[in-house]
Amino acid sequence: MTPTDPGPEATPPPPTRRRPGGRTARIRQQVLDAVVAELGEHGYDGLTTDAVAARAGVHRTTVYRRWGDVGGLLADVLDAASDDDWQPPDTGSLESDLAALNQEIHTALTAQPPIMAALIAASFRSEKAAEAQQRLWEDRYARCEIIVSRAVRHGELPPHTDARQLLIAATAPLYHQLVLLRTTSDPQLPGHAARTAALAAAAGAFAEPPSACSV
Amino acid sequence: MTPTDPGPEATPPPPTRRRPGGRTARIRQQVLDAVVAELGEHGYDGLTTDAVAARAGVHRTTVYRRWGDVGGLLADVLDAASDDDWQPPDTGSLESDLAALNQEIHTALTAQPPIMAALIAASFRSEKAAEAQQRLWEDRYARCEIIVSRAVRHGELPPHTDARQLLIAATAPLYHQLVLLRTTSDPQLPGHAARTAALAAAAGAFAEPPSACSV
């Protein structure tokens, strides 16, 4: 659904939907499923390439050769999560689209086992995981820009609206409270953060100058 | 200044201002200064109690006995950071107070060496550090509530305004972009996030029902 995660049904990351088939793809899937399962059970500290190989039923040298280390495995889990056809919710208005998006983020961030939270935590341990996490967030925010362009088309927002800033304003409070501040989950939070961003947007907070050459 | 950090002048965490004096307090200060210096130079992975003891010029058993491990040392750095008289900026309006606060957060999050970022990262490694980080953020957000009560007093906001939610909306985009998304620092970000929160506040985003018994 969101920055770190492929969809509401998809924590843990789903099988890649357009699986090309074949033995290589099958092994990749087995290994990535094993990474997610091990991460959910033991967290980053308990994650080893040997345990992943054993769980996936593949030879440990296969894992070493293809993924290198735990960071490489986590990076591939995150990269594989973009390989889906997820689209942000289309509910008819800016605020309700943002609320539905936030609800997906909230669900993923509070899921048990906490796969999304563990992947974010892992990005503070492994540079490869950090880069893959950035790519995934970039992919998710880019896909979400359609929420803003729909709102522009419906006349809810001015034509020159900074979509990325609006989406970050709408979603950041969830990550801040649940990942950094580690406050207890508040079921009102997704809707409230969406409403705040929509009100700010209506007041012109994300309006860009109409044209660069008009200055 | 902000959630993780004691003040604009205070990345790395400052000497505790009301130092009670005496050998115990002096040793604590030497050790905490050494933790910050080691963290800045080597990050969490290079941080050891032995290196901290050596740098502080104290016996390693002193460190083990008093702080236990790296997590205990980091937790005490974070706890010591609250032991100051930091107050949020008072600049005359809600938006400019929030912008000045965000500027302090931005400065701390982009400082070199990246002490604040390293402490946040450490909170994903050590439960003790995570709890201390939560206490420090709680302390900082509680102190910042005066920004909102001043704005209420000046008639900028309705009397029943959820101060914490407003402050989180104002500051979350900085943490999200700089700590999680790891986007390159944008000098406009502090002011923009402040303006967004102030516009949402003016539109009633953080207004609470006037009284619990009126329902």
JSON list of C-alpha atoms in Angstrom, two decimals, chain A residues 3 45 117 120-121 123-125 130 133-134 137 141 165 168-169 171-173 175-177 179-183 186 188-189 192 195-197 199-200 203-206, chain B residues 3 45 117 120-121 123-125 130 133-134 137 141 165 168-169 171-173 175-177 179-183 186 188-189 192 195-197 199-200 203-206:
[
{"chain": "A", "resi": 3, "resn": "PRO", "atom": "CA", "xyz": [5.96, 3.53, 1.29]},
{"chain": "A", "resi": 45, "resn": "ASP", "atom": "CA", "xyz": [19.31, -9.72, 15.30]},
{"chain": "A", "resi": 117, "resn": "ALA", "atom": "CA", "xyz": [8.46, -2.01, 11.36]},
{"chain": "A", "resi": 120, "resn": "ILE", "atom": "CA", "xyz": [12.31, 0.05, 8.67]},
{"chain": "A", "resi": 121, "resn": "ALA", "atom": "CA", "xyz": [14.43, -0.82, 11.72]},
{"chain": "A", "resi": 123, "resn": "SER", "atom": "CA", "xyz": [17.30, 0.13, 7.31]},
{"chain": "A", "resi": 124, "resn": "PHE", "atom": "CA", "xyz": [19.19, 1.63, 10.28]},
{"chain": "A", "resi": 125, "resn": "ARG", "atom": "CA", "xyz": [21.48, -1.41, 10.34]},
{"chain": "A", "resi": 130, "resn": "ALA", "atom": "CA", "xyz": [18.41, 1.56, 3.63]},
{"chain": "A", "resi": 133, "resn": "GLN", "atom": "CA", "xyz": [13.82, 1.10, 1.56]},
{"chain": "A", "resi": 134, "resn": "GLN", "atom": "CA", "xyz": [14.35, 4.51, -0.08]},
{"chain": "A", "resi": 137, "resn": "TRP", "atom": "CA", "xyz": [9.21, 4.65, -0.56]},
{"chain": "A", "resi": 141, "resn": "TYR", "atom": "CA", "xyz": [4.94, 8.07, -3.08]},
{"chain": "A", "resi": 165, "resn": "GLN", "atom": "CA", "xyz": [4.73, 17.63, -0.07]},
{"chain": "A", "resi": 168, "resn": "ILE", "atom": "CA", "xyz": [4.30, 13.64, 3.04]},
{"chain": "A", "resi": 169, "resn": "ALA", "atom": "CA", "xyz": [2.30, 16.01, 5.25]},
{"chain": "A", "resi": 171, "resn": "THR", "atom": "CA", "xyz": [1.44, 10.43, 6.03]},
{"chain": "A", "resi": 172, "resn": "ALA", "atom": "CA", "xyz": [4.37, 11.69, 8.15]},
{"chain": "A", "resi": 173, "resn": "PRO", "atom": "CA", "xyz": [2.45, 11.90, 11.46]},
{"chain": "A", "resi": 175, "resn": "TYR", "atom": "CA", "xyz": [5.36, 7.22, 10.77]},
{"chain": "A", "resi": 176, "resn": "HIS", "atom": "CA", "xyz": [6.46, 9.75, 13.37]},
{"chain": "A", "resi": 177, "resn": "GLN", "atom": "CA", "xyz": [4.10, 8.51, 16.05]},
{"chain": "A", "resi": 179, "resn": "VAL", "atom": "CA", "xyz": [7.93, 4.34, 14.24]},
{"chain": "A", "resi": 180, "resn": "LEU", "atom": "CA", "xyz": [9.86, 7.09, 16.03]},
{"chain": "A", "resi": 181, "resn": "LEU", "atom": "CA", "xyz": [7.81, 8.25, 19.03]},
{"chain": "A", "resi": 182, "resn": "ARG", "atom": "CA", "xyz": [6.46, 4.69, 19.47]},
{"chain": "A", "resi": 183, "resn": "THR", "atom": "CA", "xyz": [3.21, 5.97, 20.92]},
{"chain": "A", "resi": 186, "resn": "ASP", "atom": "CA", "xyz": [-4.64, 5.58, 17.98]},
{"chain": "A", "resi": 188, "resn": "GLN", "atom": "CA", "xyz": [-8.27, 8.14, 14.94]},
{"chain": "A", "resi": 189, "resn": "LEU", "atom": "CA", "xyz": [-4.76, 8.95, 13.74]},
{"chain": "A", "resi": 192, "resn": "HIS", "atom": "CA", "xyz": [-7.00, 12.94, 11.55]},
{"chain": "A", "resi": 195, "resn": "ARG", "atom": "CA", "xyz": [-8.04, 15.74, 7.45]},
{"chain": "A", "resi": 196, "resn": "THR", "atom": "CA", "xyz": [-5.18, 17.98, 8.60]},
{"chain": "A", "resi": 197, "resn": "ALA", "atom": "CA", "xyz": [-3.41, 17.68, 5.25]},
{"chain": "A", "resi": 199, "resn": "LEU", "atom": "CA", "xyz": [-7.46, 21.37, 5.33]},
{"chain": "A", "resi": 200, "resn": "ALA", "atom": "CA", "xyz": [-3.95, 22.71, 4.82]},
{"chain": "A", "resi": 203, "resn": "ALA", "atom": "CA", "xyz": [-5.89, 26.74, 2.54]},
{"chain": "A", "resi": 204, "resn": "GLY", "atom": "CA", "xyz": [-3.19, 26.77, -0.17]},
{"chain": "A", "resi": 205, "resn": "ALA", "atom": "CA", "xyz": [-0.33, 25.16, 1.78]},
{"chain": "A", "resi": 206, "resn": "PHE", "atom": "CA", "xyz": [0.88, 23.13, -1.18]},
{"chain": "B", "resi": 3, "resn": "PRO", "atom": "CA", "xyz": [12.55, 15.92, 20.68]},
{"chain": "B", "resi": 45, "resn": "ASP", "atom": "CA", "xyz": [28.69, -0.23, 15.55]},
{"chain": "B", "resi": 117, "resn": "ALA", "atom": "CA", "xyz": [20.64, 10.93, 13.80]},
{"chain": "B", "resi": 120, "resn": "ILE", "atom": "CA", "xyz": [17.73, 7.91, 16.79]},
{"chain": "B", "resi": 121, "resn": "ALA", "atom": "CA", "xyz": [19.35, 5.06, 14.86]},
{"chain": "B", "resi": 123, "resn": "SER", "atom": "CA", "xyz": [17.06, 3.52, 19.44]},
{"chain": "B", "resi": 124, "resn": "PHE", "atom": "CA", "xyz": [16.41, 0.80, 16.85]},
{"chain": "B", "resi": 125, "resn": "ARG", "atom": "CA", "xyz": [19.24, -1.26, 18.33]},
{"chain": "B", "resi": 130, "resn": "ALA", "atom": "CA", "xyz": [14.59, 3.46, 22.73]},
{"chain": "B", "resi": 133, "resn": "GLN", "atom": "CA", "xyz": [14.62, 8.46, 23.43]},
{"chain": "B", "resi": 134, "resn": "GLN", "atom": "CA", "xyz": [10.87, 8.26, 24.09]},
{"chain": "B", "resi": 137, "resn": "TRP", "atom": "CA", "xyz": [10.83, 13.31, 23.02]},
{"chain": "B", "resi": 141, "resn": "TYR", "atom": "CA", "xyz": [7.02, 17.99, 23.11]},
{"chain": "B", "resi": 165, "resn": "GLN", "atom": "CA", "xyz": [-1.27, 16.90, 17.56]},
{"chain": "B", "resi": 168, "resn": "ILE", "atom": "CA", "xyz": [3.44, 16.59, 15.74]},
{"chain": "B", "resi": 169, "resn": "ALA", "atom": "CA", "xyz": [1.90, 17.75, 12.47]},
{"chain": "B", "resi": 171, "resn": "THR", "atom": "CA", "xyz": [7.50, 18.61, 13.11]},
{"chain": "B", "resi": 172, "resn": "ALA", "atom": "CA", "xyz": [6.76, 15.16, 11.65]},
{"chain": "B", "resi": 173, "resn": "PRO", "atom": "CA", "xyz": [7.60, 16.03, 8.01]},
{"chain": "B", "resi": 175, "resn": "TYR", "atom": "CA", "xyz": [11.77, 13.65, 10.80]},
{"chain": "B", "resi": 176, "resn": "HIS", "atom": "CA", "xyz": [10.04, 11.75, 8.03]},
{"chain": "B", "resi": 177, "resn": "GLN", "atom": "CA", "xyz": [12.11, 13.29, 5.25]},
{"chain": "B", "resi": 179, "resn": "VAL", "atom": "CA", "xyz": [15.40, 10.32, 9.20]},
{"chain": "B", "resi": 180, "resn": "LEU", "atom": "CA", "xyz": [13.21, 7.84, 7.33]},
{"chain": "B", "resi": 181, "resn": "LEU", "atom": "CA", "xyz": [13.04, 8.91, 3.66]},
{"chain": "B", "resi": 182, "resn": "ARG", "atom": "CA", "xyz": [16.64, 10.20, 3.89]},
{"chain": "B", "resi": 183, "resn": "THR", "atom": "CA", "xyz": [15.95, 12.85, 1.27]},
{"chain": "B", "resi": 186, "resn": "ASP", "atom": "CA", "xyz": [15.81, 21.22, 1.82]},
{"chain": "B", "resi": 188, "resn": "GLN", "atom": "CA", "xyz": [12.64, 25.44, 2.83]},
{"chain": "B", "resi": 189, "resn": "LEU", "atom": "CA", "xyz": [11.37, 22.41, 4.70]},
{"chain": "B", "resi": 192, "resn": "HIS", "atom": "CA", "xyz": [7.04, 25.00, 4.91]},
{"chain": "B", "resi": 195, "resn": "ARG", "atom": "CA", "xyz": [3.22, 27.04, 7.57]},
{"chain": "B", "resi": 196, "resn": "THR", "atom": "CA", "xyz": [1.28, 23.88, 6.69]},
{"chain": "B", "resi": 197, "resn": "ALA", "atom": "CA", "xyz": [0.54, 23.15, 10.36]},
{"chain": "B", "resi": 199, "resn": "LEU", "atom": "CA", "xyz": [-2.79, 26.85, 8.07]},
{"chain": "B", "resi": 200, "resn": "ALA", "atom": "CA", "xyz": [-4.38, 23.56, 9.16]},
{"chain": "B", "resi": 203, "resn": "ALA", "atom": "CA", "xyz": [-8.81, 25.91, 9.55]},
{"chain": "B", "resi": 204, "resn": "GLY", "atom": "CA", "xyz": [-9.72, 24.09, 12.75]},
{"chain": "B", "resi": 205, "resn": "ALA", "atom": "CA", "xyz": [-7.75, 20.88, 12.28]},
{"chain": "B", "resi": 206, "resn": "PHE", "atom": "CA", "xyz": [-6.70, 20.65, 15.92]}
]
